[in-house]
PDB file of C-alpha atoms and ligand atoms in Angstrom:
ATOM      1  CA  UNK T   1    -128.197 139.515  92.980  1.00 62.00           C
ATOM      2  CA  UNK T   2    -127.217 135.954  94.192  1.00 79.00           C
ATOM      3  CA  UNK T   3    -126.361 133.015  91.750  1.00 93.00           C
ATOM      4  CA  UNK T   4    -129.138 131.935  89.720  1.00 96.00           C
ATOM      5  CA  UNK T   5    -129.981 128.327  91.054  1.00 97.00           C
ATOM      6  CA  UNK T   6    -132.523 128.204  88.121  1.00 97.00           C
ATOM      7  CA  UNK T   7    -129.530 128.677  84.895  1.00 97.00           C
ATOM      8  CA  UNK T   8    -129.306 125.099  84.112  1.00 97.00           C
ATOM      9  CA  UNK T   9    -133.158 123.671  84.330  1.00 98.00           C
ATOM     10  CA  UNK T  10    -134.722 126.699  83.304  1.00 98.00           C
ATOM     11  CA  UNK T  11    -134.740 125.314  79.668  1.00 97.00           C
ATOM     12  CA  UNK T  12    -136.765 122.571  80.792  1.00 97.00           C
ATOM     13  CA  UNK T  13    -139.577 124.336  82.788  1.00 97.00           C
ATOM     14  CA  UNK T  14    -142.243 125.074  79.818  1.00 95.00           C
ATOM     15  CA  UNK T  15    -141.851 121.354  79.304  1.00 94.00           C
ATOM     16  CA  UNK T  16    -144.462 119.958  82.240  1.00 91.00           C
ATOM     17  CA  UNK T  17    -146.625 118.082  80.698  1.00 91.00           C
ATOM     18  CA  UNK T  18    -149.187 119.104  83.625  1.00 89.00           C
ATOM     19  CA  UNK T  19    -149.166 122.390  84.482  1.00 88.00           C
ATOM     20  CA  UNK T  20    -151.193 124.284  86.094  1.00 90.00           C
ATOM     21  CA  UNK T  21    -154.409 125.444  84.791  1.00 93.00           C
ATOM     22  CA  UNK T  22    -154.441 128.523  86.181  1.00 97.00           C
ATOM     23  CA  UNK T  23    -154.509 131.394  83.125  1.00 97.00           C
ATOM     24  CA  UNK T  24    -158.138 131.605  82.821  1.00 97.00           C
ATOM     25  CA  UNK T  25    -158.372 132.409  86.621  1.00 97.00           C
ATOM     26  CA  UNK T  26    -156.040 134.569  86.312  1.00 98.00           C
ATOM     27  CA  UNK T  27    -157.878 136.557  83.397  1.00 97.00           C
ATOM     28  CA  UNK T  28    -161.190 136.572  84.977  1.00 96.00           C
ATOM     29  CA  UNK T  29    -159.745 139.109  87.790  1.00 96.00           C
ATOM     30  CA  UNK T  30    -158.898 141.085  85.114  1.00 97.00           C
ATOM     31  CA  UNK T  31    -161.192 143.548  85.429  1.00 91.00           C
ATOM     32  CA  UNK T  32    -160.621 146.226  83.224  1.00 94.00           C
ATOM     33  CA  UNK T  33    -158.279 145.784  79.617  1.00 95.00           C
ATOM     34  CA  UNK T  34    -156.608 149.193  80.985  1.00 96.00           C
ATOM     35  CA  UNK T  35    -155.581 147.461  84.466  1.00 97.00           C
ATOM     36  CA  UNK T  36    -152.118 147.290  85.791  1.00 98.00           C
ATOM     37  CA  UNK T  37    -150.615 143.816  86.658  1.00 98.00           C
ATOM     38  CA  UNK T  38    -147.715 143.663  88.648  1.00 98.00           C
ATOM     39  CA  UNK T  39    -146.329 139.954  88.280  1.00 98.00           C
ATOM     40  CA  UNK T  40    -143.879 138.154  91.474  1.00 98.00           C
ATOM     41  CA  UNK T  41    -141.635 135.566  89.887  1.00 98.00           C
ATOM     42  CA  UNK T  42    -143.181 135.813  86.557  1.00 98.00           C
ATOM     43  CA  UNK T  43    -140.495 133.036  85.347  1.00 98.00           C
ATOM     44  CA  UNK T  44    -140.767 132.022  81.536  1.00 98.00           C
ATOM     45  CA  UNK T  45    -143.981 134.159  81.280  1.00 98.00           C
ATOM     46  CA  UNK T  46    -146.167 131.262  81.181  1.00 97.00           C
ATOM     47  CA  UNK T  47    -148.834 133.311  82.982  1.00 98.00           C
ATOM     48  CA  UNK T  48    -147.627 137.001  81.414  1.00 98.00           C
ATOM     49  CA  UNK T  49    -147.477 136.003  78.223  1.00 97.00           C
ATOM     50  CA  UNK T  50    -151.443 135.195  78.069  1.00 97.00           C
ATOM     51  CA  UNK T  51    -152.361 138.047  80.500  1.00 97.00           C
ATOM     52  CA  UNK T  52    -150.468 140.512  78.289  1.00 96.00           C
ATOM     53  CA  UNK T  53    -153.404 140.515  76.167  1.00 92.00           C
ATOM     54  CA  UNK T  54    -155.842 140.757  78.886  1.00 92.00           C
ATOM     55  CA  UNK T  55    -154.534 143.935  80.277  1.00 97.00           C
ATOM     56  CA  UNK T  56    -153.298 147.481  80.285  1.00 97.00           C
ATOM     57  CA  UNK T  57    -149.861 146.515  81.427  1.00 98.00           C
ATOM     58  CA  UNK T  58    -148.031 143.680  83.105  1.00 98.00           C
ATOM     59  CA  UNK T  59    -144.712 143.989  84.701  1.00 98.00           C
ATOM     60  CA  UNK T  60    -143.483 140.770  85.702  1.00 98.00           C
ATOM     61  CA  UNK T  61    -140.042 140.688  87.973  1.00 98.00           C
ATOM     62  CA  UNK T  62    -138.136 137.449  88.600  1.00 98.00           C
ATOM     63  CA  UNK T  63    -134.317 136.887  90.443  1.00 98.00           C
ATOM     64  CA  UNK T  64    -133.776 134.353  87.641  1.00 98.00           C
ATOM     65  CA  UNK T  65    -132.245 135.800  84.492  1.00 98.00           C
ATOM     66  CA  UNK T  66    -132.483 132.586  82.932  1.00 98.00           C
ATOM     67  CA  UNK T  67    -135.997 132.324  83.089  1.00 98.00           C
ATOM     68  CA  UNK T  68    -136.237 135.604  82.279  1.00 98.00           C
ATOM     69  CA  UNK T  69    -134.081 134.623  79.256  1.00 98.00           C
ATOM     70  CA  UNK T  70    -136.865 132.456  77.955  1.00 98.00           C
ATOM     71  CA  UNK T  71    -139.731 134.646  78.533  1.00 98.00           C
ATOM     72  CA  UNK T  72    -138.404 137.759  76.302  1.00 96.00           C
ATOM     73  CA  UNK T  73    -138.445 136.019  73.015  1.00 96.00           C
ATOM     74  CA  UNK T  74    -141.778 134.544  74.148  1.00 96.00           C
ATOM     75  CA  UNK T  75    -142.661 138.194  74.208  1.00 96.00           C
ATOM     76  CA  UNK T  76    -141.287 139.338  71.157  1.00 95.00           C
ATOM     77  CA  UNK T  77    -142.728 136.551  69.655  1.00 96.00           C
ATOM     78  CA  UNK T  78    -146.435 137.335  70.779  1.00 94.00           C
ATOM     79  CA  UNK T  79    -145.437 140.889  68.837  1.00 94.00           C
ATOM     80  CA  UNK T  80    -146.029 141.975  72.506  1.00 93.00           C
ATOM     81  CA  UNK T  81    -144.430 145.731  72.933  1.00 91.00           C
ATOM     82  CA  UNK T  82    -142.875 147.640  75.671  1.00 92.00           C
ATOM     83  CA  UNK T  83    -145.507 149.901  75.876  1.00 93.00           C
ATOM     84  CA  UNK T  84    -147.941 146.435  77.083  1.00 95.00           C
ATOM     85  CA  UNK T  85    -145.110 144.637  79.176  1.00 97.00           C
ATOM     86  CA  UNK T  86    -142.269 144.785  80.869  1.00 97.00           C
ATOM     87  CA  UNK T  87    -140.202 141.602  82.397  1.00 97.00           C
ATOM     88  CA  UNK T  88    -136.884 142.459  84.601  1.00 96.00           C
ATOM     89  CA  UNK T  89    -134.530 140.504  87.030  1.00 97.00           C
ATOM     90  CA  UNK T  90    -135.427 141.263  90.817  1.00 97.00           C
ATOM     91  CA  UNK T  91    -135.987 140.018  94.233  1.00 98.00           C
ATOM     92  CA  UNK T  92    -139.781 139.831  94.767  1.00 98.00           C
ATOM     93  CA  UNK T  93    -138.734 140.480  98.285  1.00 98.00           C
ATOM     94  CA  UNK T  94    -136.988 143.753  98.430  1.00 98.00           C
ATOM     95  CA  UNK T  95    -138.088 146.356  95.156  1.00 98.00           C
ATOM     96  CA  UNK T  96    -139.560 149.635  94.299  1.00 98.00           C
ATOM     97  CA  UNK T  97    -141.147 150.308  91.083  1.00 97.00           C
ATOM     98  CA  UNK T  98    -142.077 153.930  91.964  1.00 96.00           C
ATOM     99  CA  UNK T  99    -145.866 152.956  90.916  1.00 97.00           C
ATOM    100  CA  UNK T 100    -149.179 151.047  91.762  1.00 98.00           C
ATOM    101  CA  UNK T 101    -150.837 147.981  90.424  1.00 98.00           C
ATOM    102  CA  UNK T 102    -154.813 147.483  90.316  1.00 98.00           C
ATOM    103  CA  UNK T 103    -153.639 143.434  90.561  1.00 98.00           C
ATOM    104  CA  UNK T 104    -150.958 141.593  92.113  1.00 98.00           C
ATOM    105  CA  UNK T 105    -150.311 138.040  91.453  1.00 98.00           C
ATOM    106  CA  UNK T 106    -147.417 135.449  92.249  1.00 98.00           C
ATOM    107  CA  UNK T 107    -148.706 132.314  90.102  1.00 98.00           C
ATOM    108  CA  UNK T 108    -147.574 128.563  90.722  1.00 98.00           C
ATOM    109  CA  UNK T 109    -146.679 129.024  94.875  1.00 98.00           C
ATOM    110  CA  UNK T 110    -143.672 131.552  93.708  1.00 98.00           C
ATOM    111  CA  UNK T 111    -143.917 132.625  97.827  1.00 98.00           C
ATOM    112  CA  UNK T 112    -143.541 128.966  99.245  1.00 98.00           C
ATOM    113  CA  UNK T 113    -140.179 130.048  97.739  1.00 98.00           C
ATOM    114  CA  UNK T 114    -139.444 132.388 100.411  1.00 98.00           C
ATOM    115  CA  UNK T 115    -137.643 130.376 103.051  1.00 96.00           C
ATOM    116  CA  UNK T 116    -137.640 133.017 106.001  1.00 97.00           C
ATOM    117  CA  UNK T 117    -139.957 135.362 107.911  1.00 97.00           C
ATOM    118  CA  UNK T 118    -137.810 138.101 106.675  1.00 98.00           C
ATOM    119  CA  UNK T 119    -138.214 137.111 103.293  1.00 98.00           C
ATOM    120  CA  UNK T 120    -141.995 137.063 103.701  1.00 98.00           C
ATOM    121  CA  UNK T 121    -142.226 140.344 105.149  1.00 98.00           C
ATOM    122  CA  UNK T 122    -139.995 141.722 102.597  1.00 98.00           C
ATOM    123  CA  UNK T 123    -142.564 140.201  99.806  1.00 98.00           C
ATOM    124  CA  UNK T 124    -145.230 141.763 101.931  1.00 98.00           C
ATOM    125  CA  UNK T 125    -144.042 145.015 102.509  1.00 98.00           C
ATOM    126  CA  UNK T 126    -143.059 145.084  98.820  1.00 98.00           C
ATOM    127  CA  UNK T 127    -147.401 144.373  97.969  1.00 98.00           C
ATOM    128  CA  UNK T 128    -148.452 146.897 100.613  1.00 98.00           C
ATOM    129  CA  UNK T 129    -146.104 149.562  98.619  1.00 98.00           C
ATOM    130  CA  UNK T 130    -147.289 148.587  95.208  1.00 98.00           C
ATOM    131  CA  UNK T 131    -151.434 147.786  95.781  1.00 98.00           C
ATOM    132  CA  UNK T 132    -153.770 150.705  94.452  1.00 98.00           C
ATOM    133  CA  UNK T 133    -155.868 151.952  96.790  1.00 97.00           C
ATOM    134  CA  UNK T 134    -158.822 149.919  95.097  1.00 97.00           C
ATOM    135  CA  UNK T 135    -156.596 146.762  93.803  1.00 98.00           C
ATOM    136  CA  UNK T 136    -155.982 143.462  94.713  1.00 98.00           C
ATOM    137  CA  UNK T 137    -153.433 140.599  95.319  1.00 98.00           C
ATOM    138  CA  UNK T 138    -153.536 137.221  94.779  1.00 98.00           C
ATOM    139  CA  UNK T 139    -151.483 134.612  96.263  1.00 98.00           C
ATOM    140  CA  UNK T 140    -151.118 130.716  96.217  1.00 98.00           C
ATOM    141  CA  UNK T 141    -149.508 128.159  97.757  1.00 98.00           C
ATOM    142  CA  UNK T 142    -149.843 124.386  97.519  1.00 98.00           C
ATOM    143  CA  UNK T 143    -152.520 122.594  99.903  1.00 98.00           C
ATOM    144  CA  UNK T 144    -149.981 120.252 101.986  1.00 97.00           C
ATOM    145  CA  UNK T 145    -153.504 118.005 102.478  1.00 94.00           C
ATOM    146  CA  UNK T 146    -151.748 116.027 105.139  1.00 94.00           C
ATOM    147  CA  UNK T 147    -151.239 117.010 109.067  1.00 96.00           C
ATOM    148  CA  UNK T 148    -147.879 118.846 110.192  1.00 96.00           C
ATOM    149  CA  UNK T 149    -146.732 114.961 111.710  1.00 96.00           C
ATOM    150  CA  UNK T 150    -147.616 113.072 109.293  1.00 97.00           C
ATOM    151  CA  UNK T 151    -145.478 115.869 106.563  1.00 96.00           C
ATOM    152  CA  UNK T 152    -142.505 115.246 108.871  1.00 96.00           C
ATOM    153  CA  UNK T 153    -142.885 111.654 108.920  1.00 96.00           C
ATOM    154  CA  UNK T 154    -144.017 110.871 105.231  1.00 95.00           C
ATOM    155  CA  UNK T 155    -142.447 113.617 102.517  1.00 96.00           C
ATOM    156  CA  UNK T 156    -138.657 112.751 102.664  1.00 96.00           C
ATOM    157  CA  UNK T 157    -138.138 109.603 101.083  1.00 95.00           C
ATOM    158  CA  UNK T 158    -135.060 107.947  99.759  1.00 96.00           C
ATOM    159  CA  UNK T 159    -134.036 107.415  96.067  1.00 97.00           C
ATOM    160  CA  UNK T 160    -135.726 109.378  93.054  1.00 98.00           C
ATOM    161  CA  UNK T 161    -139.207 109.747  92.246  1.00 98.00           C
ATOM    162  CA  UNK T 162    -140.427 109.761  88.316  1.00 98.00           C
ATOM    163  CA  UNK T 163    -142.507 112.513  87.477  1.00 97.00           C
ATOM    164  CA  UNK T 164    -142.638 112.538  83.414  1.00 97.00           C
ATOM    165  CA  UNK T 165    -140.740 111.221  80.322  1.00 96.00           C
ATOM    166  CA  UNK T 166    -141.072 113.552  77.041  1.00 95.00           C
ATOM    167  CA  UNK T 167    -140.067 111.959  73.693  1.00 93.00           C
ATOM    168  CA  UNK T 168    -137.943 114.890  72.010  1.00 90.00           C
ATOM    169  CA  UNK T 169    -136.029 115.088  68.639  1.00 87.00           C
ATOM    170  CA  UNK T 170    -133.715 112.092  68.336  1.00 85.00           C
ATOM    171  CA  UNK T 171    -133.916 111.062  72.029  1.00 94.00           C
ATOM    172  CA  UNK T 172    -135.958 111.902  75.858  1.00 96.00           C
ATOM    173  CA  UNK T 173    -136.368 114.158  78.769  1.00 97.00           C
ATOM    174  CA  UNK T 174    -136.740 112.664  81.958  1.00 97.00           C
ATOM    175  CA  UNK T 175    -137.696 114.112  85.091  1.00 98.00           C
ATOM    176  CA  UNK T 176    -136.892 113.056  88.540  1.00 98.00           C
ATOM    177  CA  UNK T 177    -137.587 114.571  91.744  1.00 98.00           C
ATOM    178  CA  UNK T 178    -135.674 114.148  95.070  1.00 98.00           C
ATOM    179  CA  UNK T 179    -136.310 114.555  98.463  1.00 98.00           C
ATOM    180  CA  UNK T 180    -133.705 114.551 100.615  1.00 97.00           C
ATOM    181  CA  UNK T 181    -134.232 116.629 103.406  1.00 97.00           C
ATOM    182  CA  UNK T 182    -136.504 119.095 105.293  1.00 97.00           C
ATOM    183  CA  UNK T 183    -136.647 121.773 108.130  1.00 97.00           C
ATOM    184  CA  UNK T 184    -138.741 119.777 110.472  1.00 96.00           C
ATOM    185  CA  UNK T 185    -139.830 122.565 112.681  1.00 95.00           C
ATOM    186  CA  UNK T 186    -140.410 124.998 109.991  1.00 95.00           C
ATOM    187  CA  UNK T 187    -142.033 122.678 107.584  1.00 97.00           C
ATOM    188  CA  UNK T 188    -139.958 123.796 104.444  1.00 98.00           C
ATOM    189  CA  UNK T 189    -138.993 121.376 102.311  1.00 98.00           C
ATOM    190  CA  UNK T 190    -136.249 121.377  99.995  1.00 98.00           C
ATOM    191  CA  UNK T 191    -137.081 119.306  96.959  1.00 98.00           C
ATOM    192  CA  UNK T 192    -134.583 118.553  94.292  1.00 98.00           C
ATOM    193  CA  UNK T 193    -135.722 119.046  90.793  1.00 98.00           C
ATOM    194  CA  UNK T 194    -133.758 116.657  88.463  1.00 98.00           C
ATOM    195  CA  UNK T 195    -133.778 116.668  84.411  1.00 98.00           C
ATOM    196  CA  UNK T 196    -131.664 114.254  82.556  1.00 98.00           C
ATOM    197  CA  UNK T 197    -131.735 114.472  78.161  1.00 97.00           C
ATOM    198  CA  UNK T 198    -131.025 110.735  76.510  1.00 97.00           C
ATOM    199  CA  UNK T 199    -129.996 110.957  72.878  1.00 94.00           C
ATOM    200  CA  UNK T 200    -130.947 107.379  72.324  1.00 88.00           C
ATOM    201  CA  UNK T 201    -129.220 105.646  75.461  1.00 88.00           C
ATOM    202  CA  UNK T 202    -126.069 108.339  75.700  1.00 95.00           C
ATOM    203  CA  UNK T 203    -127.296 111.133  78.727  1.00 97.00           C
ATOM    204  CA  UNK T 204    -126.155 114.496  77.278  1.00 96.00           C
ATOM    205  CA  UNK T 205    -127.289 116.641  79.756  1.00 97.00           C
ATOM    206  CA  UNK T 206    -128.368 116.728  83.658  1.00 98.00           C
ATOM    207  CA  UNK T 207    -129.737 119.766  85.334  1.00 98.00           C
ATOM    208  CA  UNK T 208    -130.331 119.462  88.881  1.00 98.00           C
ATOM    209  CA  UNK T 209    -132.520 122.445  90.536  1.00 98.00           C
ATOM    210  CA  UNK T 210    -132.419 122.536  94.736  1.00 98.00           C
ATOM    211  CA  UNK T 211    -135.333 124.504  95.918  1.00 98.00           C
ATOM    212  CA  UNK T 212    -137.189 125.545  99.199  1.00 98.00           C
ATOM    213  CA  UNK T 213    -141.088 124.949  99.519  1.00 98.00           C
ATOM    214  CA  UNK T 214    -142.076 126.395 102.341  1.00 98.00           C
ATOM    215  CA  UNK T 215    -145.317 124.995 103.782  1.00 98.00           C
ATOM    216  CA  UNK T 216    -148.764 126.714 104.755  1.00 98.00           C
ATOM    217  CA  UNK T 217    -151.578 125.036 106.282  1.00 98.00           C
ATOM    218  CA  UNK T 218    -155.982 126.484 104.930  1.00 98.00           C
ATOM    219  CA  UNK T 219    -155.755 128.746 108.404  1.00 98.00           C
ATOM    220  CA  UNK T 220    -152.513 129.840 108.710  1.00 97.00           C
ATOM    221  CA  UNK T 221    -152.299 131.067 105.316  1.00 98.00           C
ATOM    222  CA  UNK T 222    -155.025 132.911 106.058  1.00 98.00           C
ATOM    223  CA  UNK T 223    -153.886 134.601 108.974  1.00 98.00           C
ATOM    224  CA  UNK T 224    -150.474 135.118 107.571  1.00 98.00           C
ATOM    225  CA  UNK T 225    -152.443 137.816 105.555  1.00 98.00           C
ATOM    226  CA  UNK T 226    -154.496 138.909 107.935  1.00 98.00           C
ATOM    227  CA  UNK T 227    -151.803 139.241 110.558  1.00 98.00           C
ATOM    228  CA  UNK T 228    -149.902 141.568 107.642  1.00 98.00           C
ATOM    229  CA  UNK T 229    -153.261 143.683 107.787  1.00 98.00           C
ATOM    230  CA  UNK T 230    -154.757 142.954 104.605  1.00 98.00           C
ATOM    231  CA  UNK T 231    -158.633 142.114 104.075  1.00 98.00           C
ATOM    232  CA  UNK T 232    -159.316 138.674 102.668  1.00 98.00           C
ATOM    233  CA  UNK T 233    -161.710 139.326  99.913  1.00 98.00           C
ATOM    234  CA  UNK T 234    -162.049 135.802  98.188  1.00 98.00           C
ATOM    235  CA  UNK T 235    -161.101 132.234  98.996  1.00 98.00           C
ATOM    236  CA  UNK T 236    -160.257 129.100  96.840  1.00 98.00           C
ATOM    237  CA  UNK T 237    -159.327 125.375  96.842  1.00 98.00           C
ATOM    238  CA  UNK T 238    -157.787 125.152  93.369  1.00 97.00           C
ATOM    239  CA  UNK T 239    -158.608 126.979  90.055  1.00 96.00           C
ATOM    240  CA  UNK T 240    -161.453 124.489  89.600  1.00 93.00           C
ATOM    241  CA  UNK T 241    -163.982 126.365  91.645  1.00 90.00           C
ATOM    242  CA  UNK T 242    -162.960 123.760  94.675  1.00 96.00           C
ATOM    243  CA  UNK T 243    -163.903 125.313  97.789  1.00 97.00           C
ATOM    244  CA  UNK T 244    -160.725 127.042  99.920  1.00 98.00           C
ATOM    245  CA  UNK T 245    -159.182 123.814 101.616  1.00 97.00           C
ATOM    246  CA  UNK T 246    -160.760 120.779 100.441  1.00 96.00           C
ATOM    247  CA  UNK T 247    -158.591 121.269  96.675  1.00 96.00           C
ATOM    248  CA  UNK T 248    -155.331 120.845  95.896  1.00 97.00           C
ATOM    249  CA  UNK T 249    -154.156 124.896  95.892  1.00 98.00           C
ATOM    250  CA  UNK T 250    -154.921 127.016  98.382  1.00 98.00           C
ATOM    251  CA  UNK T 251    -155.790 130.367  96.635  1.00 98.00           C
ATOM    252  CA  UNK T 252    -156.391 133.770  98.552  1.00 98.00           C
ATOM    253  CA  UNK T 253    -157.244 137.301  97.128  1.00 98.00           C
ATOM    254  CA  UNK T 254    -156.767 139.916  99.476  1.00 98.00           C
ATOM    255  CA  UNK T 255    -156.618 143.755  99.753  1.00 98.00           C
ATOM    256  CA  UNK T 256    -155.461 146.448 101.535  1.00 98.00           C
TER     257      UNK T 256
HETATM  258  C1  SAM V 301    -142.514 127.780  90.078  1.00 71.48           C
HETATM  259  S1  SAM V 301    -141.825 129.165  89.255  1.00 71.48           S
HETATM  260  C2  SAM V 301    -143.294 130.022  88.766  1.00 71.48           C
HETATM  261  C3  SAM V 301    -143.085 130.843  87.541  1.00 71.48           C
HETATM  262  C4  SAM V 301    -144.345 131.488  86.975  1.00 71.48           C
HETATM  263  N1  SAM V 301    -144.983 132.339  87.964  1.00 71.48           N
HETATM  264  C5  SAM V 301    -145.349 130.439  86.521  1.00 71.48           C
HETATM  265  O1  SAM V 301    -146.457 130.446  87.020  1.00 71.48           O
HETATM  266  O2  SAM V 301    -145.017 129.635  85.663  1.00 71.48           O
HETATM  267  C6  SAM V 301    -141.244 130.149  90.621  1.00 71.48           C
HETATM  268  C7  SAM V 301    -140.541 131.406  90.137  1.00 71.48           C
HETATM  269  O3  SAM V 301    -140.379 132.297  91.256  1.00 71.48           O
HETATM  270  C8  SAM V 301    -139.131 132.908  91.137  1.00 71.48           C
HETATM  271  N2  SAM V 301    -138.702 133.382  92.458  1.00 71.48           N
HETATM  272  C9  SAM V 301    -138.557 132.649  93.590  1.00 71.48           C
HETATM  273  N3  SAM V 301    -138.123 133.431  94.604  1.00 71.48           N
HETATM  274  C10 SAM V 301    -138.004 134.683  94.090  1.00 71.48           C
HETATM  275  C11 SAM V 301    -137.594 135.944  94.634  1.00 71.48           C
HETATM  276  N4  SAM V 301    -137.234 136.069  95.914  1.00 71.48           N
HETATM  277  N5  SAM V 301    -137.590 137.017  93.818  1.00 71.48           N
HETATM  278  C12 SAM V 301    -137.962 136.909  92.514  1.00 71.48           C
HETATM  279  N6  SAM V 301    -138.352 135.750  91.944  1.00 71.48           N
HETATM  280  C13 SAM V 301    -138.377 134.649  92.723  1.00 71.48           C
HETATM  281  C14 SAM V 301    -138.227 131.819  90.578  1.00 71.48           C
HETATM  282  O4  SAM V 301    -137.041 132.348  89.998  1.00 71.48           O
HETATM  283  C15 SAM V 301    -139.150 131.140  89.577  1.00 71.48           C
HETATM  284  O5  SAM V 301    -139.026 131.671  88.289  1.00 71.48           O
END
């Protein structure tokens, strides 16, 4: 597998201060404790580690080992065995688990990750191969909530832009983001995530994470799935019961 962009600021990704509320959704389409989750980009387990108890089985694949690296001892922690969950490296993209899943989820926009058609028909090949008969996927993206010109014109900016501060033993986390540049055409935009630890004044570490965010507008997110020949089943705006486009996610559940 390629480099792992993520080794230096995974440490600091259970640290948002704002994440997203998105468990309990997750959990109600549970719908049986003996149903199989299959997990895309599962990270530090921030959604498997709470659905582990919800469920039959979760098996939660991510290309980053070290977010991987954080989510095993979360695991162990929980007292959460192999026979409930399972969490390897691997590229959402391109796998074969030799087995079906009655759910499919990719929590927190893991596809706006995917930078190419050939990377998103890889991730949807990859669904089509693993749905049962009688399960169901469930993917998200961010809701851009501004037109395609006004995107190009507005997101890059100069300089960095403060996102949180965290007071931490003997000193501070800040984090930065940056936004230098995007594929105009394409609408992806390549963010830079930056984390700096202070003790007192003194910076003792800087992790800097460059990633792609590819964009999807309400409709053609929609018939991205439909034109992979799945069946929308359910529609949403956030995980707030916001109605599909008007929220800030945009939230589709879909079968085969
Ligand atoms: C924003 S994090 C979300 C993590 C977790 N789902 C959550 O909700 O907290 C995106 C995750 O997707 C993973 N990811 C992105 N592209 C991937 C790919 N092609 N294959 C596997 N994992 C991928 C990243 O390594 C990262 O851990």
């Amino acid at each position: 597998m390629s480099e792992d962009i993520r080794a230096a600021a995974a440490k600091y990704y259970d640290l948002d201060p704002n994440p997203l509320d998105d468990v309990p959704f997750y959990e109600r389409l549970i719908l049986s404790p003996q149903a199989y989750v299959l997990e895309l980009g599962c990270g530090t387990g921030r959604v498997t580690v709470p659905l582990a108890a919800s469920c039959g089985y979760i098996h939660g694949i991510d290309r980053s080992p070290a977010m991987i690296a954080i989510c095993r001892p979360k695991l162990e922690k929980a007292k959460i065995g192999a026979e409930k969950v399972r969490v390897d490296a691997g590229d959402i993209t391109n796998f074969d688990l030799a087995r079906k899943f009655d759910l499919i989820i990719a929590p927190y926009r893991v596809m706006q990750n995917l930078e190419t058609d050939r990377e998103v028909a890889g991730l949807f090949e990859c669904i089509r191969e693993h749905l049962a008969h009688d399960g169901s996927c469930i993917l998200n993206v961010f809701n851009p909530r501004r037109d395609p010109e006004s995107m190009r014109r507005e997101w890059r900016v100069d300089g960095e832009i403060f996102c949180w501060e965290m007071l931490v033993d003997g000193g501070k986390i800040i984090h930065h983001e940056r936004r230098p540049r995007m594929d105009a055409a394409k609408l992806v935009l390549y963010p830079e995530l930056i984390y700096r630890r202070y003790e007192r004044e003194t910076l003792m570490d800087e992790a800097i994470l460059k990633i792609a965010m590819r964009c999807y507008y309400p409709g053609q997110f929609e018939k991205l799935i439909v034109d992979y020949g799945f069946q929308i089943m359910n529609r949403w705006g956030g995980y707030q019961n916001e109605m599909y486009g008007q929220g800030p996610e945009l939230v589709i559940q879909f079968r085969l």
